[in-house]
Coordinates of C-alpha atoms and ligand atoms in Angstrom, one line a residue:
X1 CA 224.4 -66.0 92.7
X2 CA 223.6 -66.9 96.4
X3 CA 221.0 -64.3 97.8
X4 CA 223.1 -64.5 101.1
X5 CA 226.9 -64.4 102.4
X6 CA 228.3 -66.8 104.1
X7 CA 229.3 -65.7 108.1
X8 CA 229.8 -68.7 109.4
X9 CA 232.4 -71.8 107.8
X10 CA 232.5 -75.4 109.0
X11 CA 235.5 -77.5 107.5
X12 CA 234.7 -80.5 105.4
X13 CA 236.2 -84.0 105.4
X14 CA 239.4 -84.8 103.4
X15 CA 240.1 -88.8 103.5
X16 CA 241.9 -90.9 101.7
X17 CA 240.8 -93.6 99.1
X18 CA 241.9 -96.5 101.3
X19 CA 240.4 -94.9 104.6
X20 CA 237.0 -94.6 102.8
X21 CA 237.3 -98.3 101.8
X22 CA 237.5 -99.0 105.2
X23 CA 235.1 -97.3 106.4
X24 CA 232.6 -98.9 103.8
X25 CA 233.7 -102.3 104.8
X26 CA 233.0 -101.4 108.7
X27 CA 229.7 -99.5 107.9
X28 CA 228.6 -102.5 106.0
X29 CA 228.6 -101.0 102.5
X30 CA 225.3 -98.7 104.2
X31 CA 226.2 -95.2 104.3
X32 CA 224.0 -94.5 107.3
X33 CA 226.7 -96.1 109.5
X34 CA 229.3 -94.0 107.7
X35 CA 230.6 -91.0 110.7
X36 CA 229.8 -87.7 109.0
X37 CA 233.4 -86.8 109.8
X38 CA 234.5 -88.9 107.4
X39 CA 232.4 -87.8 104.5
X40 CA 233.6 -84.9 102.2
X41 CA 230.1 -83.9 100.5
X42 CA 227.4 -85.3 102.2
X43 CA 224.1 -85.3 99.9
X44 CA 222.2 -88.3 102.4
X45 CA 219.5 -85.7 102.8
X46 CA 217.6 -82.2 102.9
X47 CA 216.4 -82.9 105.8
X48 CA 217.7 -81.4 109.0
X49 CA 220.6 -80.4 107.0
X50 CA 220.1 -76.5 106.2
X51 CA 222.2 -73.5 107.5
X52 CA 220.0 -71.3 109.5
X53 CA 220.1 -67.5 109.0
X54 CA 221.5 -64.8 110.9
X55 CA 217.8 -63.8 112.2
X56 CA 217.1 -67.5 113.2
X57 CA 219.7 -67.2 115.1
X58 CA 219.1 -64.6 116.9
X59 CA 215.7 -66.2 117.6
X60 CA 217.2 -68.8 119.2
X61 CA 218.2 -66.6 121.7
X62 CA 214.7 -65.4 122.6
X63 CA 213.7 -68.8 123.3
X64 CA 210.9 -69.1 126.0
X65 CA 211.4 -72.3 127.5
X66 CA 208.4 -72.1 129.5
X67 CA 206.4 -75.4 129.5
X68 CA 202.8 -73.8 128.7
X69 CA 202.3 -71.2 126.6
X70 CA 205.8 -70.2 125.5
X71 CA 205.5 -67.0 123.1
X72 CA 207.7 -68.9 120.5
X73 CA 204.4 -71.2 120.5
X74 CA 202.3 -68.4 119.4
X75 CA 204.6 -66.8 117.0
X76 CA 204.8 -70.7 115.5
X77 CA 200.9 -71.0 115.6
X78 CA 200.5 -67.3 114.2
X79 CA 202.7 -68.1 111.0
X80 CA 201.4 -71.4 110.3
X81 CA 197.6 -70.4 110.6
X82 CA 198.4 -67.7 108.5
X83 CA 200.4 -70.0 105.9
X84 CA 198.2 -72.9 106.0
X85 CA 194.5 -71.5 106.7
X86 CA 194.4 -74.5 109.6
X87 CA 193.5 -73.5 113.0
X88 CA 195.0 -76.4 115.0
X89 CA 199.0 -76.6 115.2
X90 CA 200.7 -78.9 117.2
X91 CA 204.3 -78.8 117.1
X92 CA 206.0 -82.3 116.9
X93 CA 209.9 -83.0 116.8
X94 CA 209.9 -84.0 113.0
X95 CA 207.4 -85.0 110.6
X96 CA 207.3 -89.0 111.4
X97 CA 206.1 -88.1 114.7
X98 CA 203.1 -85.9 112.7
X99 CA 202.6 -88.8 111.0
X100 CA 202.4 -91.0 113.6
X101 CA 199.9 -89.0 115.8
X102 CA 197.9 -88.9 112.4
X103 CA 197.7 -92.6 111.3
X104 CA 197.3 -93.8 114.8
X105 CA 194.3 -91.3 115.3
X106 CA 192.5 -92.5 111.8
X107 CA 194.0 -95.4 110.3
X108 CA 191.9 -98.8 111.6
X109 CA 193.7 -102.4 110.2
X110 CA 193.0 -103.1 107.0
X111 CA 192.4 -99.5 105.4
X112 CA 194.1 -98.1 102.3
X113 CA 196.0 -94.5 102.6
X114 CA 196.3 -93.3 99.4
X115 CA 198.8 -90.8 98.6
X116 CA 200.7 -89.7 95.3
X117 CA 203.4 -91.6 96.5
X118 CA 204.2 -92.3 100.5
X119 CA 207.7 -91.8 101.9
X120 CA 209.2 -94.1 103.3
X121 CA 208.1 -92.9 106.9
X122 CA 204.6 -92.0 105.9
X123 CA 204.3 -95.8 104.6
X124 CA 206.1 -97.4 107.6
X125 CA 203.6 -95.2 110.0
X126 CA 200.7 -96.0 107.7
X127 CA 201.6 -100.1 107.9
X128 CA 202.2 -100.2 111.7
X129 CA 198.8 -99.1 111.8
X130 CA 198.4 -102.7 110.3
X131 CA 196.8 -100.2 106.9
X132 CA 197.6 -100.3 104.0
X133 CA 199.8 -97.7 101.7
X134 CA 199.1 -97.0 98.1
X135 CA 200.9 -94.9 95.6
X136 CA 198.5 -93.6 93.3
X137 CA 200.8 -91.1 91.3
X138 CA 200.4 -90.5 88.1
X139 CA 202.2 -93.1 85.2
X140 CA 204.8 -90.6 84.2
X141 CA 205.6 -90.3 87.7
X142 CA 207.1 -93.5 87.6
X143 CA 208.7 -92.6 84.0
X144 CA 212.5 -91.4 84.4
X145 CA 212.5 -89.8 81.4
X146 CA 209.6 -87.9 80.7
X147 CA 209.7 -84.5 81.3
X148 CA 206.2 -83.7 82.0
X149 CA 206.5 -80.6 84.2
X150 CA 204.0 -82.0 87.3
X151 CA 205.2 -85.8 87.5
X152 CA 203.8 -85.9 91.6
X153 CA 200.4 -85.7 90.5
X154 CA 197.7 -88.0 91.4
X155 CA 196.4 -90.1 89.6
X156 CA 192.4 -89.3 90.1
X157 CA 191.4 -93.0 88.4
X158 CA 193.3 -94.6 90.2
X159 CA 191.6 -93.1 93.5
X160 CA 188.3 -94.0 91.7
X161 CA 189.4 -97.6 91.0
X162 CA 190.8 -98.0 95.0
X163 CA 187.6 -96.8 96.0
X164 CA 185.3 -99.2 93.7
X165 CA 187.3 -101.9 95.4
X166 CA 187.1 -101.0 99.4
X167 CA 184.7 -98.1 99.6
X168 CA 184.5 -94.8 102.0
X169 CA 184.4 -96.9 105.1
X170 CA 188.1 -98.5 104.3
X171 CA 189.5 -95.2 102.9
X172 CA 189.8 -92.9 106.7
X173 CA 191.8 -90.0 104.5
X174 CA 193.7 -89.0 101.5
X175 CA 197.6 -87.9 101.4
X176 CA 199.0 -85.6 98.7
X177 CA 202.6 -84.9 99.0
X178 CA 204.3 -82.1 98.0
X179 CA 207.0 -82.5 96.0
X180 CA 206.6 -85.8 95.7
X181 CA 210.1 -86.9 97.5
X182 CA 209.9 -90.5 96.2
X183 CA 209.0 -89.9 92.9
X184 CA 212.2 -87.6 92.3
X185 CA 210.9 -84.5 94.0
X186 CA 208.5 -83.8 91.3
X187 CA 206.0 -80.6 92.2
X188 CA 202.1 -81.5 92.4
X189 CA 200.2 -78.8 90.0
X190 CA 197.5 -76.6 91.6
X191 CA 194.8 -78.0 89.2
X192 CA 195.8 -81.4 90.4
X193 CA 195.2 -80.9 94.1
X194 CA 191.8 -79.1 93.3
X195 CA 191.1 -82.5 91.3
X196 CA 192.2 -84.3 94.4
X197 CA 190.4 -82.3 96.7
X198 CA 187.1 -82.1 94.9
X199 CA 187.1 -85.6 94.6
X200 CA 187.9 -85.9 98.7
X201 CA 185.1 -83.7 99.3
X202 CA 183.0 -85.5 97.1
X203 CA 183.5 -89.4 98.8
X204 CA 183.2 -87.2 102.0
X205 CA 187.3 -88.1 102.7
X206 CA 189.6 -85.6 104.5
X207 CA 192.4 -85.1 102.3
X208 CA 195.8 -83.8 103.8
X209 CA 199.4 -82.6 102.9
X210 CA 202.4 -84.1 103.4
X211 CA 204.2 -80.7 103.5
X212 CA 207.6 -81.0 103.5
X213 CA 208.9 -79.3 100.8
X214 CA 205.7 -77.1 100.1
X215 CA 207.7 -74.0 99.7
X216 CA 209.8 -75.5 96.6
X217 CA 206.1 -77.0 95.5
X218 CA 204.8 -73.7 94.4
X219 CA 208.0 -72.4 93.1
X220 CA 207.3 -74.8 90.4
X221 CA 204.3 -74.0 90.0
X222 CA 205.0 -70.3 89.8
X223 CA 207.7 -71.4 86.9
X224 CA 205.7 -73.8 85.3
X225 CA 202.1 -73.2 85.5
X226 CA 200.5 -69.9 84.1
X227 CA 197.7 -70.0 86.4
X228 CA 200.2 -69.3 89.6
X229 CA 202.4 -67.0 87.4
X230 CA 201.6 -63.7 89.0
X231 CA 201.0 -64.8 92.4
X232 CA 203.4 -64.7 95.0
X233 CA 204.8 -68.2 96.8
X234 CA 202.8 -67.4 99.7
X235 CA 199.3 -67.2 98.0
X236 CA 200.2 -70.2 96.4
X237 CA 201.1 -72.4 98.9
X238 CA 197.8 -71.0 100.6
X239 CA 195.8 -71.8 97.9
X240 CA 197.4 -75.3 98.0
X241 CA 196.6 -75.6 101.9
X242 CA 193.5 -74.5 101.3
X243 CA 191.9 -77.1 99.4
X244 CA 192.9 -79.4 102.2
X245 CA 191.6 -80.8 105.7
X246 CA 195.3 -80.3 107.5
X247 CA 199.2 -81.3 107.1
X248 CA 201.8 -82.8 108.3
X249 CA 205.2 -81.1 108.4
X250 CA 208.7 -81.7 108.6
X251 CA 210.0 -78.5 109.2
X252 CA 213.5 -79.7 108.6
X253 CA 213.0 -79.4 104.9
X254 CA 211.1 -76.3 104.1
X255 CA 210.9 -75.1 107.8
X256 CA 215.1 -73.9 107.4
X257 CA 215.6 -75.8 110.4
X258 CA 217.4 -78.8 112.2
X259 CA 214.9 -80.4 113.8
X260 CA 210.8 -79.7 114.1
X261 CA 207.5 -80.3 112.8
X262 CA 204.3 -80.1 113.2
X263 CA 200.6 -81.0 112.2
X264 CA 197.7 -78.7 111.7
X265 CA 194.3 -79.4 110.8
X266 CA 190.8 -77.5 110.9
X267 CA 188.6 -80.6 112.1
X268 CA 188.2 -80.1 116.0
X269 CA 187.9 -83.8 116.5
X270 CA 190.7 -84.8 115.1
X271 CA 192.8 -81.9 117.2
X272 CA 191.7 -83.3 120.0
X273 CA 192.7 -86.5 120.0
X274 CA 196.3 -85.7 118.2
X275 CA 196.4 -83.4 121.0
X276 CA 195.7 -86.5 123.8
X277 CA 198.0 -88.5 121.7
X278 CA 201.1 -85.6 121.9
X279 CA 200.9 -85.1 125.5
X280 CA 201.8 -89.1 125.7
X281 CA 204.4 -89.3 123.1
X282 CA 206.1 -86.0 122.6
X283 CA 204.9 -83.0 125.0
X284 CA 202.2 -80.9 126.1
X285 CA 200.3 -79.0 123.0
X286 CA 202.9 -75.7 123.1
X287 CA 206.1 -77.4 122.5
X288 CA 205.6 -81.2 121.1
X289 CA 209.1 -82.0 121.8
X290 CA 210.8 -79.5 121.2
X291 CA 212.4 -76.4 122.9
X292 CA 210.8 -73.2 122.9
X293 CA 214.0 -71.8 120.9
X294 CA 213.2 -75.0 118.1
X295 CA 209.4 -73.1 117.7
X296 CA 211.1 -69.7 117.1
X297 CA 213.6 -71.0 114.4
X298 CA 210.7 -72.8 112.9
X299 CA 208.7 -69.8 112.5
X300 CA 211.3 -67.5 111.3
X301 CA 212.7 -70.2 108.8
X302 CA 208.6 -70.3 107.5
X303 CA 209.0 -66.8 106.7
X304 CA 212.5 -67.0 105.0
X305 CA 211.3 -69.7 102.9
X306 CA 208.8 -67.9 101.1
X307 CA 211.2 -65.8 99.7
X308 CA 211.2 -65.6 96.1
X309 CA 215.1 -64.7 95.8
X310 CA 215.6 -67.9 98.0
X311 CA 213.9 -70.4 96.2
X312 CA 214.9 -68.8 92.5
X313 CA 218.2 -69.9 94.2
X314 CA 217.7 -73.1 95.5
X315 CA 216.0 -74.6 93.2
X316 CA 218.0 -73.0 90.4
X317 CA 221.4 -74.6 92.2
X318 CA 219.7 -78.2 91.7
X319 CA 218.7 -77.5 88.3
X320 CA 222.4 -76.6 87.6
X321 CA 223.9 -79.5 89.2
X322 CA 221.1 -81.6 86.9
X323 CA 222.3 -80.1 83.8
X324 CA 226.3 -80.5 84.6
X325 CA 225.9 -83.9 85.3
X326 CA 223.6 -84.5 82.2
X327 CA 225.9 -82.7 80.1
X328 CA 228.8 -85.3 81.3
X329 CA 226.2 -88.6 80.0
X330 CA 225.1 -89.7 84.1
X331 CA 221.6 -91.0 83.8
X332 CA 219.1 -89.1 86.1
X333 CA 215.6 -88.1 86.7
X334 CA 214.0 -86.1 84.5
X335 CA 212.9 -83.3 84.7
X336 CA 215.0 -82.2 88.3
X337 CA 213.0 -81.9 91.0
X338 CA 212.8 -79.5 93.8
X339 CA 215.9 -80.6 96.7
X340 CA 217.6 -83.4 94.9
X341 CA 219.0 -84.9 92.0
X342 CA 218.1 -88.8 91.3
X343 CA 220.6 -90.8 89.4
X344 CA 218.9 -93.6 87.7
X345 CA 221.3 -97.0 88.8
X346 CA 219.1 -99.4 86.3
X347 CA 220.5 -97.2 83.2
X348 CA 223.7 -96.3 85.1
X349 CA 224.4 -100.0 86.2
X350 CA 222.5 -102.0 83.9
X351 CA 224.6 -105.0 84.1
X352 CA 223.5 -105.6 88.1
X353 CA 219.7 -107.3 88.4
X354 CA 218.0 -105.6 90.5
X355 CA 217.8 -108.3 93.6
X356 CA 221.6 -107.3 93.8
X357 CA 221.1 -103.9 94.3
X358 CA 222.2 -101.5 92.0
X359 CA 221.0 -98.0 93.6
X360 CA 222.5 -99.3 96.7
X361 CA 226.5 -100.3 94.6
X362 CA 225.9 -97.1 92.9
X363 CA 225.8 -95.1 96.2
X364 CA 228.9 -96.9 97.7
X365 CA 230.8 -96.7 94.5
X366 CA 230.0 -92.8 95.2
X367 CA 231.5 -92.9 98.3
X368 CA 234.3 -94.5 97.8
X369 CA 235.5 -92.8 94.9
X370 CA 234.8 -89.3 96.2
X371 CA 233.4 -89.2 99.5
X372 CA 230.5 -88.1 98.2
X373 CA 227.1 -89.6 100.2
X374 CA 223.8 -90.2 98.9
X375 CA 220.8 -92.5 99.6
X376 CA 219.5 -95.4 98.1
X377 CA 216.0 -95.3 96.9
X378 CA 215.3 -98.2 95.3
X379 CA 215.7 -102.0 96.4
X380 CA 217.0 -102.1 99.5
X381 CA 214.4 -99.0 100.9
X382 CA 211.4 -100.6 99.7
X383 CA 211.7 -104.4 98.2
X384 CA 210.3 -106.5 100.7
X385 CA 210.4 -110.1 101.0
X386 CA 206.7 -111.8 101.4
X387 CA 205.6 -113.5 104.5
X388 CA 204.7 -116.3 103.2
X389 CA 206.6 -117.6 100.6
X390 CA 209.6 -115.6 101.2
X391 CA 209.3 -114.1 97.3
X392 CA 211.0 -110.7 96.8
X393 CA 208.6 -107.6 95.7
X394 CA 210.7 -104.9 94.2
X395 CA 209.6 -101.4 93.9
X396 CA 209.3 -99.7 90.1
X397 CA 212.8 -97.3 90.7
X398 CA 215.8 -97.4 91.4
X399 CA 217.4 -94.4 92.5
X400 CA 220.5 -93.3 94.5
X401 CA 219.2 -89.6 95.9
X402 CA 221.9 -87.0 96.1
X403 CA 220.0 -84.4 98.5
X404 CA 221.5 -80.8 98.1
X405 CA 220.8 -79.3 102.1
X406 CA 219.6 -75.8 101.9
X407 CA 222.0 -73.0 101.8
X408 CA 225.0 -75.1 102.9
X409 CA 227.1 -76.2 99.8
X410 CA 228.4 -74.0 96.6
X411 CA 228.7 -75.0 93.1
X412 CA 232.1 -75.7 93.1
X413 CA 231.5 -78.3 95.8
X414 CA 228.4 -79.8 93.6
X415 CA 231.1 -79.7 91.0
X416 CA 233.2 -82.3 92.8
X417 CA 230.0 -84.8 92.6
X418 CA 229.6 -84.2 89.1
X419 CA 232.9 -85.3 88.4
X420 CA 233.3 -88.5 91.1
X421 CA 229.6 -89.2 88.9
X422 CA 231.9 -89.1 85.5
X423 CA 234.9 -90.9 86.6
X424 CA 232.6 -94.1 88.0
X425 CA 230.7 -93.9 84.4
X426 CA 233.7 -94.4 83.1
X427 CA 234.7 -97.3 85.0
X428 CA 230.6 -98.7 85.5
X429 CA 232.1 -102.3 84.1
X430 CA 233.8 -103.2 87.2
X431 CA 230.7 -101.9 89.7
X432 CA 229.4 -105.4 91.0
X433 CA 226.3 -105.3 93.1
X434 CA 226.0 -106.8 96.8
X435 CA 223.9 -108.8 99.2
X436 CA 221.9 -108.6 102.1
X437 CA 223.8 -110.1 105.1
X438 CA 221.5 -108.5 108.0
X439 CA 218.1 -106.6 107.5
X440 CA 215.3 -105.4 110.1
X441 CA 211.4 -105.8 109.1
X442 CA 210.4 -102.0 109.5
X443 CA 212.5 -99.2 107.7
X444 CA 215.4 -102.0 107.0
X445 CA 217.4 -99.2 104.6
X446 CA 218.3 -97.8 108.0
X447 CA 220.6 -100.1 109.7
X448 CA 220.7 -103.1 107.1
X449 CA 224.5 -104.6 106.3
X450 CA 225.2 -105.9 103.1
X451 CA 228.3 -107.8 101.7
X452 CA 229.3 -106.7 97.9
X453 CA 229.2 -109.9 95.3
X454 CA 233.0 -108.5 93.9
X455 CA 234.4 -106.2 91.7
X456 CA 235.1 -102.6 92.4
X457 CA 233.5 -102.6 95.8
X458 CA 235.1 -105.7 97.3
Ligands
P70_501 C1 214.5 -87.2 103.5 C2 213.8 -87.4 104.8 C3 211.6 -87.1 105.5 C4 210.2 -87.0 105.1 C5 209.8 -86.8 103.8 C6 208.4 -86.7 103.5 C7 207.9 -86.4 102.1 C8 207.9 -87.2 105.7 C9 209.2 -87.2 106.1 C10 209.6 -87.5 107.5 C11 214.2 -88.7 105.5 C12 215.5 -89.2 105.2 C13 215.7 -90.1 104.2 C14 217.0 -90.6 103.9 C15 218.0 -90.2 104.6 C16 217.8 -89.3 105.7 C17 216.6 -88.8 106.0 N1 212.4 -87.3 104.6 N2 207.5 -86.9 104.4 O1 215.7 -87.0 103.4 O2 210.1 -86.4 108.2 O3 212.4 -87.0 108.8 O4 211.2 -85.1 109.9 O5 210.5 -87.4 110.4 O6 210.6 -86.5 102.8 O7 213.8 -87.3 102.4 P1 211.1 -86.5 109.4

């Protein structure tokens, strides 16, 4: 059951077939233009999206909104030293901005970022840069059906064979994330980042976390790995941070919050300049961009998240809503991951190529049957057309993410997915996919409008 009771309600959208077939068609069959009030269960992300606790509450109110110095800064820099083991934090307003600061700060055109696999922020921040992104998870991790229990590993040959190709001078730092969000939310073992690391360490490379969902990380590992069975989450996500060089954090996933973030690092250097580079783009070193109130909620949501209870919950509610929708035939990623559940649209929808779209007719066929929202992860996120011939790449998956916030929904609401999932299973035949009518270069998933090519969408 929950480990909390519920204080404070918020009534949810009820709409009506036809207005949600509207609203598709004025949205441009992309559910980022959708108005939340017009959603009924609204699975677009983790991020941001989590109810905060009584106590966080209550911390708002202590906010100190001085510019310098604010006490919420300390309490902030006291848990995350104490979490992480890094003695530079700098707060940001969410993680892209930590990214940012980092890539601009390290990344010179024409180097590679490895990472298990990037986001699709980390990747954007790592190619304005003019570098150059690569995924170096493991095979499985690309593998939908294989329930190996650590699919976000890396892929230590693969580091081995990027750096036979371009060398230490081309290679400015090593990302691991954790869980890997793009992969399916799949945890990254302990053994595997002491790989990682000892391998940074050996090529002389800093290697740093991509944080996000750190707390759900070693949950898993706790479950899964016997090494980390009798330790608590904390001393495992310490031991995590510890064989790293710093992170970058979006505190609106594991943080419990609605907005924050924050880098931290041990390399003095490197501080310095992300510190010069905050006070231009964000805020002077106490408050990056955020209120004094945001650094409170941060730190107490740090705390909550380590909660054993918590997590046991969390993770156990995605699990669940996995195994219901399993049990009723919908194709997903195996095995569930940490804050969502992936539907695979190439075996849902396997009668729409992939230059159509699938994740993305899967996810407005979700809509407007139920009002449910999800995300595309798939074509439309990351194929890109080439510069110079004008030749599509497509990425290996094709997902549509349904993001379970923290602490916000119950199981009968998940419920209500898992049967909007059956109904369009049923009917999959007349799901056509769609085309691109309007599409920007960087992060085009955003604000791109699309047409559908018939069927039940049109
Ligand atoms: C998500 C959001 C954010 C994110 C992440 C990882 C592993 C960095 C960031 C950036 C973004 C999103 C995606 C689709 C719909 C809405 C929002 N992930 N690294 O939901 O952090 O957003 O704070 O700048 O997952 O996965 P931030």
């Amino acid at each position: 059951m929950e480990p909390f009771k519920i204080k404070v309600v918020e009534p949810i959208a009820v709409t009506t077939r036809e207005q949600r077939a509207a609203a598709l068609a004025e949205a441009g069959f992309n559910l980022f233009n959708v108005p939340a009030a017009l959603v009924t269960i609204d699975l677009l992300t983790d991020s941001g999206t989590s109810a905060m606790s009584d106590r966080q509450w209550a911390g708002i109110m202590l906010g100190d909104e001085s510019y310098a110095g604010s006490r919420n800064y300390f309490h902030l820099e006291g848990v995350v030293r104490r979490l992480t083991t890094y003695r530079h934090v700098i707060p940001t307003h969410q993680g892209r901005v930590a990214e940012n600061l980092l890539f601009t700060t390290t990344v010179k055109p024409g180097d590679r970022v490895p990472n298990n696999i990037h986001f699709d922020t980390t990747r954007a921040n790592v190619e304005h840069n003019l570098g150059v992104a690569v995924d170096c998870v493991v095979d499985e991790g690309y593998d939908p059906v294989n329930e190996a229990p650590f699919k976000g590993n890396m892929d230590i040959a693969k580091l081995d064979r990027l750096f036979a190709e371009v060398g230490r001078e081309r290679m400015p730092l090593v990302m691991l994330t954790v869980t890997n969000n793009s992969g399916g939310g799949q945890p990254v073992s302990l053994a595997n980042a002491r790989a990682t690391s000892a391998w940074c360490r050996q090529h002389g490379i800093p290697l740093f976390f991509d944080a996000c969902r750190f707390a759900e990380n070693a949950y898993f590992c706790k479950q899964r790995d016997p090494e980390c069975a009798g330790r608590s989450i904390e001393e495992i996500a310490r031991a995590f941070f510890a064989l790293g060089d710093g992170c970058t954090m979006s505190a609106k996933k594991d943080g419990l919050v609605n907005i924050g973030g924050f880098i931290a690092t041990n390399d003095d250097g490197l501080a310095q300049r992300l510190s010069n580079m905050l006070i231009l783009i964000e805020g002077f070193t106490t408050y990056g961009g955020l209120a004094g109130r945001d650094l409170e909620a941060i730190a107490l949501g740090l705390e909550e998240v380590l909660d054993e209870r918590y997590l046991e919950h969390r993770v156990g509610q995605v699990r669940r809503f996995g195994e219901r929708l399993r049990a009723a035939g919908v194709p997903i990623v195996l095995p569930v991951g940490g804050h969502a559940v992936f539907l695979d649209a190439r075996r849902f929808l396997p009668h729409i190529p992939q230059p159509e779209f699938p994740a993305q007719a899967l996810t407005c066929a979700l809509y407007l049957e139920g009002g449910v929202r999800g995300v595309e992860i798939g074509g439309l996120m990351f194929g890109k057309p080439d510069e110079g011939t004008g030749e599509w790449s497509w990425p290996e998956l094709e997902l549509v993410r349904l993001a379970v916030p923290r602490r916000v929904y119950t199981d009968a609401h998940l419920d209500h997915v898992v049967d909007v999932c059956a109904r369009l299973l049923a009917c999959r035949a007349t799901i056509r996919g769609l085309r691109i009518v309007q599409r920007a270069d960087v992060l085009p998933h955003f604000t791109a409008r699309l047409a559908p090519l018939g069927g039940l969408l049109a």
